[in-house]
PDB file of C-alpha atoms in Angstrom:
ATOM      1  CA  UNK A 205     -23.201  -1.959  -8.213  1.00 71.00           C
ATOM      2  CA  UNK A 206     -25.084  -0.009 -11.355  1.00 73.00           C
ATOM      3  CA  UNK A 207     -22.302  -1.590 -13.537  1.00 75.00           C
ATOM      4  CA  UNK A 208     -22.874  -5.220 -12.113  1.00 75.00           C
ATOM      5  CA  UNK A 209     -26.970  -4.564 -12.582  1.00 75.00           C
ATOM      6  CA  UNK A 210     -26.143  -4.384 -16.501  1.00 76.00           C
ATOM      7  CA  UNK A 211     -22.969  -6.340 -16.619  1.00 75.00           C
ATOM      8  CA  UNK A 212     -21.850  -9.594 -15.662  1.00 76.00           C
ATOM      9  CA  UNK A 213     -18.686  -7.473 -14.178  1.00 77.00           C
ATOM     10  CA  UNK A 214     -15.914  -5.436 -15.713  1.00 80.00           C
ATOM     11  CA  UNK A 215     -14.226  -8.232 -16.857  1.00 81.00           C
ATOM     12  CA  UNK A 216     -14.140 -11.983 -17.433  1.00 78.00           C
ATOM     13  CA  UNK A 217     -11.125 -14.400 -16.476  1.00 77.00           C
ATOM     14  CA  UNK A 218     -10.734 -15.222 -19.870  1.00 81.00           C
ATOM     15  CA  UNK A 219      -9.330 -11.526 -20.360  1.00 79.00           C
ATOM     16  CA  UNK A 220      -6.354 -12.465 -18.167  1.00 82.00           C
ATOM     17  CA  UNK A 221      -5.192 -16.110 -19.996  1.00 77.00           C
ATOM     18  CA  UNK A 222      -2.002 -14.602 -20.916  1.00 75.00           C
ATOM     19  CA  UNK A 223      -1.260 -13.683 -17.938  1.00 75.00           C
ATOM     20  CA  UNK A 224      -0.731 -16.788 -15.969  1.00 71.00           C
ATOM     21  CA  UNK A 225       0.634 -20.773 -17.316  1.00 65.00           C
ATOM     22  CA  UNK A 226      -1.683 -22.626 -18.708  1.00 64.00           C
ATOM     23  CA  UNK A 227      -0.657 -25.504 -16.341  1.00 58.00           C
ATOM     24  CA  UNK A 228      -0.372 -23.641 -12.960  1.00 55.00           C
ATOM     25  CA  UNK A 229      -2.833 -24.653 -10.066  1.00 53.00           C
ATOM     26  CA  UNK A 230      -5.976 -23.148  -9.969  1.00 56.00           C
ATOM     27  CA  UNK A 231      -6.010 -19.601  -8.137  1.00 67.00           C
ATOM     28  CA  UNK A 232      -8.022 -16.503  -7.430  1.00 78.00           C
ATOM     29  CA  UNK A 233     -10.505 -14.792  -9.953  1.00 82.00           C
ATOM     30  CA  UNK A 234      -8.057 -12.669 -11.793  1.00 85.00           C
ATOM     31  CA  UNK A 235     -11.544 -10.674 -12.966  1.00 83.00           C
ATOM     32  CA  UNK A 236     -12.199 -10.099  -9.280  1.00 85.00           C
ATOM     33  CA  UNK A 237      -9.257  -8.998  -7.832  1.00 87.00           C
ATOM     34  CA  UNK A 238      -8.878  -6.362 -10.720  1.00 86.00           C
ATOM     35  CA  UNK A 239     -12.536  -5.026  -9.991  1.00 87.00           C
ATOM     36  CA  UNK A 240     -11.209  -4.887  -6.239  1.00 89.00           C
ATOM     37  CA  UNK A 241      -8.253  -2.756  -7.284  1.00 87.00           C
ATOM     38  CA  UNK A 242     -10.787  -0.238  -9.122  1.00 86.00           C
ATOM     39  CA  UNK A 243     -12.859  -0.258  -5.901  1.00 87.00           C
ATOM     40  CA  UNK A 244      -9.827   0.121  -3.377  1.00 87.00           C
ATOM     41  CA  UNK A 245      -8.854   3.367  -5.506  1.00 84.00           C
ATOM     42  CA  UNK A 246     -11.915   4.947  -5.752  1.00 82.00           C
ATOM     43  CA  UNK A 247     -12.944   4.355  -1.955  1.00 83.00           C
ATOM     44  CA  UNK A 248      -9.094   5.215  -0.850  1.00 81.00           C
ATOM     45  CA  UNK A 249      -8.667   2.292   1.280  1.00 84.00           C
ATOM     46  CA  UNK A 250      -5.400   0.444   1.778  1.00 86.00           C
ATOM     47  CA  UNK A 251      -5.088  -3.329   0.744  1.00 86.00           C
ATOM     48  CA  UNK A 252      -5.695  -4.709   4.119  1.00 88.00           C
ATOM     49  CA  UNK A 253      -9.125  -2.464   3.965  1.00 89.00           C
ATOM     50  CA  UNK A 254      -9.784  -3.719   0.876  1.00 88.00           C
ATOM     51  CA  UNK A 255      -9.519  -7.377   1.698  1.00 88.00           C
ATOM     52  CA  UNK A 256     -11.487  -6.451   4.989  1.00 91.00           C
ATOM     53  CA  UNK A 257     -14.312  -4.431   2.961  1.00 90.00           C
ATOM     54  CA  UNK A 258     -14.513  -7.591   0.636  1.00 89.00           C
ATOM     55  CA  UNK A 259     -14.685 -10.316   3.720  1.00 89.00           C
ATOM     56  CA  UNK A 260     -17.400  -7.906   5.380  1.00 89.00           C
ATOM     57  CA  UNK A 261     -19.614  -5.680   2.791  1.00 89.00           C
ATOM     58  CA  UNK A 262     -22.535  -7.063   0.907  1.00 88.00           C
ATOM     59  CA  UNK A 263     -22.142  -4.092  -1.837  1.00 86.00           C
ATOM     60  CA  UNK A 264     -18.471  -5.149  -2.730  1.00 86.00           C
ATOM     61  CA  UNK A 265     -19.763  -9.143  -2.400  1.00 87.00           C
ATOM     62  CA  UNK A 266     -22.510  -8.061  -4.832  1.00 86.00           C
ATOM     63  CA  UNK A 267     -20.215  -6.107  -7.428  1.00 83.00           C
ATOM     64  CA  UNK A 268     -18.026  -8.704  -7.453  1.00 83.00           C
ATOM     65  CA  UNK A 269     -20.522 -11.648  -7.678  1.00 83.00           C
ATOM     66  CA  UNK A 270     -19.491 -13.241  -4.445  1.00 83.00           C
ATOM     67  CA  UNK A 271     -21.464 -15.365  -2.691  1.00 85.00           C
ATOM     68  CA  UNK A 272     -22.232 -13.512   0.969  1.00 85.00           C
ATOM     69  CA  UNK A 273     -20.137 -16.659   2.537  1.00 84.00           C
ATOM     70  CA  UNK A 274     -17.456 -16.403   0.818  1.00 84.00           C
ATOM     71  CA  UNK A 275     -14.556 -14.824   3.004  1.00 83.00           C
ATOM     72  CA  UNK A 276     -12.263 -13.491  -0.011  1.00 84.00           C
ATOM     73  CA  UNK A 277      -8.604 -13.646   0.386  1.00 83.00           C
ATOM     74  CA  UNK A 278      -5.334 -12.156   2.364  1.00 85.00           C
ATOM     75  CA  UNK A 279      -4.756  -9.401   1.744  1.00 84.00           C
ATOM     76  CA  UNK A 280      -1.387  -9.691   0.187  1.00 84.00           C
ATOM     77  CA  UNK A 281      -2.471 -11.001  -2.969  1.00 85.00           C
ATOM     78  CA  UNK A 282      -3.541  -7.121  -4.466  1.00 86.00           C
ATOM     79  CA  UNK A 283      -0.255  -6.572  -3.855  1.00 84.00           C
ATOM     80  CA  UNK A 284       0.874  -9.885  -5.957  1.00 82.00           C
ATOM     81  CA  UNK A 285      -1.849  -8.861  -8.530  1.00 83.00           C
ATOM     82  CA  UNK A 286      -0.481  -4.982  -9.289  1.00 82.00           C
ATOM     83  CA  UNK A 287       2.975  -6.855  -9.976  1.00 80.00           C
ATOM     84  CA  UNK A 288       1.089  -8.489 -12.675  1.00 79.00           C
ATOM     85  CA  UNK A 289      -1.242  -4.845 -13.809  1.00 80.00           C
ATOM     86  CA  UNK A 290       2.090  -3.254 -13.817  1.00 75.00           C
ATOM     87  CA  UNK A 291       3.441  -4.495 -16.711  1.00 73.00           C
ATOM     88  CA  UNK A 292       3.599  -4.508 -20.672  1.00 73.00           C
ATOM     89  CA  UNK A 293       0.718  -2.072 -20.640  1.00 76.00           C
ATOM     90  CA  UNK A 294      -1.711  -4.502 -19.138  1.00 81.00           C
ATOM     91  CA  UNK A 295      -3.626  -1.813 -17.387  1.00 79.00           C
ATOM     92  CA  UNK A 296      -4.323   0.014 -20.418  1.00 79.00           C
ATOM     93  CA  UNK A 297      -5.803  -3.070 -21.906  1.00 82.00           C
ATOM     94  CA  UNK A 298      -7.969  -3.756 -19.268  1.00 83.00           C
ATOM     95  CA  UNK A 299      -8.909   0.002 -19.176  1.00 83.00           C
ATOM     96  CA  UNK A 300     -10.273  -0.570 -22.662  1.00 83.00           C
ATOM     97  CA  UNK A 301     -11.920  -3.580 -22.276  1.00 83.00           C
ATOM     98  CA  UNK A 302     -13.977  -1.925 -20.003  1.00 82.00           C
ATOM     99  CA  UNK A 303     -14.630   0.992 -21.156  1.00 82.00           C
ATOM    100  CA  UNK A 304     -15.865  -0.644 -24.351  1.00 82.00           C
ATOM    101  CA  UNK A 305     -17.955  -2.737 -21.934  1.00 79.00           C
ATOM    102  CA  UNK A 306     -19.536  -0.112 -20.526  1.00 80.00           C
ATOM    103  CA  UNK A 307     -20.225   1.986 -23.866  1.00 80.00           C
ATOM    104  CA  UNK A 308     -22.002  -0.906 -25.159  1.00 79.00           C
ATOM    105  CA  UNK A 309     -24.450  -0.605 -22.453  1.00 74.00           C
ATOM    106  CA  UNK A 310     -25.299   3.197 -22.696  1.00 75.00           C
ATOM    107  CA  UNK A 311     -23.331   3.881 -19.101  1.00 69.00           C
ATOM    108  CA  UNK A 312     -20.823   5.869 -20.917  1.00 66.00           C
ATOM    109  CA  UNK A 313     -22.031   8.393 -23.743  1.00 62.00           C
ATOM    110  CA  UNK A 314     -20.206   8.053 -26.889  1.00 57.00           C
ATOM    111  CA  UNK A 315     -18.442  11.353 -27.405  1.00 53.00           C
ATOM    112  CA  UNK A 316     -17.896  11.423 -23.300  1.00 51.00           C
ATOM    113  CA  UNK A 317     -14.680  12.181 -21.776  1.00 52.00           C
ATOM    114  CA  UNK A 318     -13.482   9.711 -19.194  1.00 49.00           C
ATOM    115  CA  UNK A 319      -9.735   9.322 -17.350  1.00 50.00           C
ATOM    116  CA  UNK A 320      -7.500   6.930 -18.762  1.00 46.00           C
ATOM    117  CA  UNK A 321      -4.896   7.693 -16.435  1.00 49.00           C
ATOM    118  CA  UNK A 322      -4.065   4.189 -15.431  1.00 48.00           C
ATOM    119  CA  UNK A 323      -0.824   4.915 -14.476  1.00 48.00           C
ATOM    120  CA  UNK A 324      -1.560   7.483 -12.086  1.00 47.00           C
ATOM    121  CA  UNK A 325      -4.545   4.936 -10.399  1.00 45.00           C
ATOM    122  CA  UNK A 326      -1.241   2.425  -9.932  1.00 47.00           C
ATOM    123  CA  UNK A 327       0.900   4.694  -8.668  1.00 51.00           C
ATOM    124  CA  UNK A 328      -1.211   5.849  -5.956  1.00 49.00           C
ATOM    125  CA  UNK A 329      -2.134   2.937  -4.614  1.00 49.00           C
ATOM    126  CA  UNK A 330       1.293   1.188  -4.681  1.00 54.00           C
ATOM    127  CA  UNK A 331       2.572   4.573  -2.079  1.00 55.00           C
ATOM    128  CA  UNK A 332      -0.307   3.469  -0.572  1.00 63.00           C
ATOM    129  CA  UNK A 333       1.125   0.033  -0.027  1.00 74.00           C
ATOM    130  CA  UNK A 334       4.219   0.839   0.920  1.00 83.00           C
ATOM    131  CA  UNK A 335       3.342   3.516   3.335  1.00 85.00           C
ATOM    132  CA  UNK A 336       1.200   1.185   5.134  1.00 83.00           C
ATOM    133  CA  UNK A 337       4.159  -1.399   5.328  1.00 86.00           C
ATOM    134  CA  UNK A 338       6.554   1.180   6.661  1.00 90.00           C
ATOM    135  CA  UNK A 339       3.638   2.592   8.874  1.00 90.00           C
ATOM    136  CA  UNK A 340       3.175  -1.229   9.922  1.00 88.00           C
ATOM    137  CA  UNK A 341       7.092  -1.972  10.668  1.00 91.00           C
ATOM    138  CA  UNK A 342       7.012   1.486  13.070  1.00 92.00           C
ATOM    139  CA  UNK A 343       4.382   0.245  14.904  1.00 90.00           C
ATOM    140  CA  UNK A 344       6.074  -3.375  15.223  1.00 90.00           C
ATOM    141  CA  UNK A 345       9.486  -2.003  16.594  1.00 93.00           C
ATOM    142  CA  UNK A 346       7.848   0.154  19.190  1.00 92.00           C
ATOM    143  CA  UNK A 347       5.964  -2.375  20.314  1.00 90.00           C
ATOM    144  CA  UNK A 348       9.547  -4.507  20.459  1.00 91.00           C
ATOM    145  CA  UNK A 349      11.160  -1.688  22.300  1.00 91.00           C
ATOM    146  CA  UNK A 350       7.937  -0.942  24.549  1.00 89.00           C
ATOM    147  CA  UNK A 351       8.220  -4.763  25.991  1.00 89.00           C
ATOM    148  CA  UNK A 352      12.573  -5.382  26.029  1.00 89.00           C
ATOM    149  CA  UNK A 353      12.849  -1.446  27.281  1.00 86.00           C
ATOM    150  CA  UNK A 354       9.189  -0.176  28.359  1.00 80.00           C
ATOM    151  CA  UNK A 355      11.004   3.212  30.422  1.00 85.00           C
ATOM    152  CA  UNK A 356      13.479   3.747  27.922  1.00 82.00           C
ATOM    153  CA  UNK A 357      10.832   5.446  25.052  1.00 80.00           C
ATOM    154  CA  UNK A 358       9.225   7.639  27.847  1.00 75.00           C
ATOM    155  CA  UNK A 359      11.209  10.724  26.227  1.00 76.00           C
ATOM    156  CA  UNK A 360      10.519   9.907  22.886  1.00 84.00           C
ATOM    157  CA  UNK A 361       7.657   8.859  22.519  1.00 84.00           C
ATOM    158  CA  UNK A 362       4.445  11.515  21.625  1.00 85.00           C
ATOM    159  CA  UNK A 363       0.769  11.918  21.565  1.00 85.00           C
ATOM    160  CA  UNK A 364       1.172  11.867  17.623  1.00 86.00           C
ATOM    161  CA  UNK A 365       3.162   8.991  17.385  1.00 89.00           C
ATOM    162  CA  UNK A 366       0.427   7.114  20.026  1.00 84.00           C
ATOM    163  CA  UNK A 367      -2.424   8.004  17.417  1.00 83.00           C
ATOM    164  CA  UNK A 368       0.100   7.118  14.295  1.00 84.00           C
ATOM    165  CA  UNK A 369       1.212   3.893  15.434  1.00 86.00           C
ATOM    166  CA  UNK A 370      -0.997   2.996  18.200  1.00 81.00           C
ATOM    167  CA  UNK A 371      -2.978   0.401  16.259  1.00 76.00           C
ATOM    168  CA  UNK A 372      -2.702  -1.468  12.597  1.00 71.00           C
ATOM    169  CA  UNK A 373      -2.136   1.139  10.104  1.00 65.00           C
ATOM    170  CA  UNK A 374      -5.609   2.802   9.208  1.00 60.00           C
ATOM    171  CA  UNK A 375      -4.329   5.575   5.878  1.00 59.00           C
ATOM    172  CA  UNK A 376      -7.903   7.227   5.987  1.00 52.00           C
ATOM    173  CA  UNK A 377      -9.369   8.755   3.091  1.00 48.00           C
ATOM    174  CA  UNK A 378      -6.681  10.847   1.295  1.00 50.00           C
ATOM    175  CA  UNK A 379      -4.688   8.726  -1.068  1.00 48.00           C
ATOM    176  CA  UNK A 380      -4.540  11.789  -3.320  1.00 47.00           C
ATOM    177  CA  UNK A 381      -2.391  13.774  -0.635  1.00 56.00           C
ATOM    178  CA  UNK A 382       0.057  10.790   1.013  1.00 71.00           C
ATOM    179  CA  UNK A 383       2.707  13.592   1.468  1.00 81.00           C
ATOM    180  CA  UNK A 384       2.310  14.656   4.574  1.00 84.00           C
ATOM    181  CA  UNK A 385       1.901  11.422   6.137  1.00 85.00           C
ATOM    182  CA  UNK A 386       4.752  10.201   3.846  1.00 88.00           C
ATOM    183  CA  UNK A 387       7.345  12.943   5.308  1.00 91.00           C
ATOM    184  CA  UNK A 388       5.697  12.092   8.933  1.00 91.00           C
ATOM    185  CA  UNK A 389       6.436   8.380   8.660  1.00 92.00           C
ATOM    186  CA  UNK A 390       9.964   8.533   6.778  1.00 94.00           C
ATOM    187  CA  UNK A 391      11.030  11.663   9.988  1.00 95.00           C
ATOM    188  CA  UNK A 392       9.907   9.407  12.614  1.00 95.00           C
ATOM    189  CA  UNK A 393      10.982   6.018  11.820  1.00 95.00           C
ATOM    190  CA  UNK A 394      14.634   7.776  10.894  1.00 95.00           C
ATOM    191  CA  UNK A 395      14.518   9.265  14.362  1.00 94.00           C
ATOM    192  CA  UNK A 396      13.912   6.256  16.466  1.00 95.00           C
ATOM    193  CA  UNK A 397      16.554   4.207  14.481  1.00 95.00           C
ATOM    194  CA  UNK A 398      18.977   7.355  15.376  1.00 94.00           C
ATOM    195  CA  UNK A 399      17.863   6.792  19.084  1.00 93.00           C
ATOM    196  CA  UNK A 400      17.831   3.335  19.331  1.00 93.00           C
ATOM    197  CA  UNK A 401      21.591   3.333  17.869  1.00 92.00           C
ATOM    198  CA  UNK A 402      22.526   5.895  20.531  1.00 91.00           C
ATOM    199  CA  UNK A 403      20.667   5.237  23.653  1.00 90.00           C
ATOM    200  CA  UNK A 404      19.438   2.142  23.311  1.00 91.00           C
ATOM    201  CA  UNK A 405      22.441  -0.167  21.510  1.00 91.00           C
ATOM    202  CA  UNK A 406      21.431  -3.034  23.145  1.00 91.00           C
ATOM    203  CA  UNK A 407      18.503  -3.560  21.489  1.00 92.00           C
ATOM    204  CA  UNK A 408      19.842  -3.011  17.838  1.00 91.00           C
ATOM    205  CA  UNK A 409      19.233  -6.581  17.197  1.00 91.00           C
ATOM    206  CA  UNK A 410      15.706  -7.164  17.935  1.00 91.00           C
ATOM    207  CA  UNK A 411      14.335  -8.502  14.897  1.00 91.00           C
ATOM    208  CA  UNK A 412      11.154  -5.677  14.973  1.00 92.00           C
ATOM    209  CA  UNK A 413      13.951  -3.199  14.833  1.00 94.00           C
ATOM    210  CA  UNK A 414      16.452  -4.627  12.116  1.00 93.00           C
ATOM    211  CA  UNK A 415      13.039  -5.198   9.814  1.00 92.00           C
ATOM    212  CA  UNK A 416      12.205  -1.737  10.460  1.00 94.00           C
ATOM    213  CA  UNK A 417      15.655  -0.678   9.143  1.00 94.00           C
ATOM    214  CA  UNK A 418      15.579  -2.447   6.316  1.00 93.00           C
ATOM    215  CA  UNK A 419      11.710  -1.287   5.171  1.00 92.00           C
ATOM    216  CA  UNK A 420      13.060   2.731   5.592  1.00 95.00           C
ATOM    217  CA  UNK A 421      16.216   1.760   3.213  1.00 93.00           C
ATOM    218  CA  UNK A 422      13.712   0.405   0.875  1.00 90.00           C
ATOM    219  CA  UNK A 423      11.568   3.405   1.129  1.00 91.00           C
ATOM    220  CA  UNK A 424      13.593   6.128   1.585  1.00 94.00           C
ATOM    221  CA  UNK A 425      17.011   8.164   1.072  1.00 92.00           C
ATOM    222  CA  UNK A 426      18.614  10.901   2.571  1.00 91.00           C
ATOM    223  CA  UNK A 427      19.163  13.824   0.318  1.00 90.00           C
ATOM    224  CA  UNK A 428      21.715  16.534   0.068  1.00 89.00           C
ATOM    225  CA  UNK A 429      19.963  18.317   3.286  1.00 90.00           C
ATOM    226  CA  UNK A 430      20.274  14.978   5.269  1.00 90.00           C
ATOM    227  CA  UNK A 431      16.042  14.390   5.694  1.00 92.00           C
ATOM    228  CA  UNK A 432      14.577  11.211   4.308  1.00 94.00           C
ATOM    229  CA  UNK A 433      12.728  11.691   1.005  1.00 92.00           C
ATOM    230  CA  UNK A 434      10.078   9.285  -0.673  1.00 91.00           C
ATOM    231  CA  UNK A 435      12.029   6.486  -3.276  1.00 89.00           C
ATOM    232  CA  UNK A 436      10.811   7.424  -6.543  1.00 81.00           C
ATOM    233  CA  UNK A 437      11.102   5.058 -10.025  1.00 64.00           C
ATOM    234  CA  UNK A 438      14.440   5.627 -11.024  1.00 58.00           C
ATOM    235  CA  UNK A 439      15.610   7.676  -7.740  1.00 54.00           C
ATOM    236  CA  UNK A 440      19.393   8.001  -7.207  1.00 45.00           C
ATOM    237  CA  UNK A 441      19.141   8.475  -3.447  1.00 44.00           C
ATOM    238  CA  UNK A 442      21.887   7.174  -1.367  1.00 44.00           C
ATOM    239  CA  UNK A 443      21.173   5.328   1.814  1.00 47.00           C
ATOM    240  CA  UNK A 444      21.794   7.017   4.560  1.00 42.00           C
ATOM    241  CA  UNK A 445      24.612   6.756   6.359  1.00 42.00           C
ATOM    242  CA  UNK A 446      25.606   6.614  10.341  1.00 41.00           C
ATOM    243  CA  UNK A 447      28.130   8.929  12.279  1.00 38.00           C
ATOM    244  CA  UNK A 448      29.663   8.191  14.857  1.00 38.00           C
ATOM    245  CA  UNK A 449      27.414   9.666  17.555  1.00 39.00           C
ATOM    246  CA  UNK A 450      24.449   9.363  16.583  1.00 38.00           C
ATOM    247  CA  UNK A 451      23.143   7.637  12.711  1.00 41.00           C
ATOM    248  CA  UNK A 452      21.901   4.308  12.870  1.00 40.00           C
ATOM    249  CA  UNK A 453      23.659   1.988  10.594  1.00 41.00           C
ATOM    250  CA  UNK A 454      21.840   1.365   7.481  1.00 42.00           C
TER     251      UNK A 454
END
């Protein structure tokens, strides 16, 4: 809010023209949706809080020069928009642009020291993202199995898991530490695949469950000690794979 008192925001939409065809239909404030990705890091919320925080909070509507009726967008198009930040250094451009923005103005002292670790800022929101959509596809497939089976998850089924996945996915305020919620997810999820594919083969084919599968192969490999680890850039996990008693297939 200090920065929009003395700026007309971070950046303008003419800083993104090489992003996007000249002849394409018109679309979202590119200028805006960056600016939301620098507030959805620094207030650790997850796109769909973001998108909710824009839609509802006069402070983000005034930092972003919204009009107070104007209902922003799905949340899906961050998502969209990172794809775009991620590459040919785009991020560090924009980094500079405002930086040098914000010099000009006497926000940011000369000789100061400030983080230019873009990178890092990315990368911790995109686990962020993804550990809301596995979190999200949990949820969904209990549901699933909670209305074909409703008796059948009475064994399985904890306190934790009731406050994990017992409403949309809410991440908190800790994007700095995902690990523990990472390992959390990746263990459970892995477990009630294994379940369903022993106890419950009937109900291998509800769609809840097979999207579920797919979103931990996506997310996830099993490593030499057979427990699901985080995908990395560039890991060389292998998927894992089902036994005969007991494994899901993957």
């Amino acid at each position: 809010m200090a920065i929009r008192d003395h700026l007309n925001g971070l950046w303008d939409d003419e800083d993104f023209e090489e992003w996007y065809p000249r002849d394409g239909k018109p679309g979202l404030s590119p200028a805006q949706l960056a600016t939301v990705s620098v507030l959805q890091f620094l207030l650790e919320l997850s796109d769909r809080q973001a998108a909710e925080s824009v839609r509802n909070r006069i402070d983000f509507k005034y930092a972003l020069g919204m009009e107070l009726e104007d209902l922003g967008s799905h949340h899906s198009v961050l998502a969209d928009f990172r794809e775009r930040l991620a590459g040919g250094g785009r991020a560090d451009k924009l980094l500079d642009l405002a930086l040098e923005k914000i010099r000009a103005v006497g926000l940011l002292r000369e000789r100061g020291r400030q983080r230019t670790d873009s990178t890092h800022v990315l990368a911790a929101v995109r686990d962020l993202t993804r550990l809301e959509l596995v979190t999200e596809a949990m949820r969904a497939a209990l549901e699933e199995l909670a209305r074909r089976a409703p008796h059948e998850l009475v064994a399985l089924v904890t306190e934790d898991w009731g406050k994990r996945y017992g409403r949309a996915a809410r991440l908190g305020k800790n994007p700095s530490k995902p690990k523990t919620r990472i390992k959390d997810t990746g263990e459970d999820a892995r477990l009630l695949l294994r379940y369903v594919h022993r106890y419950l083969p009937a109900l291998r084919d509800g769609e809840q469950v097979q999207a579920l599968r797919q979103i931990f192969v996506q997310n996830y490999f099993i490593d030499a000690q057979d427990r699901p680890k985080w995908r990395e850039q560039g890991d060389a996990g292998l998927r894992p794979q089902p036994s005969p008693s007991s494994r899901p297939t993957t």
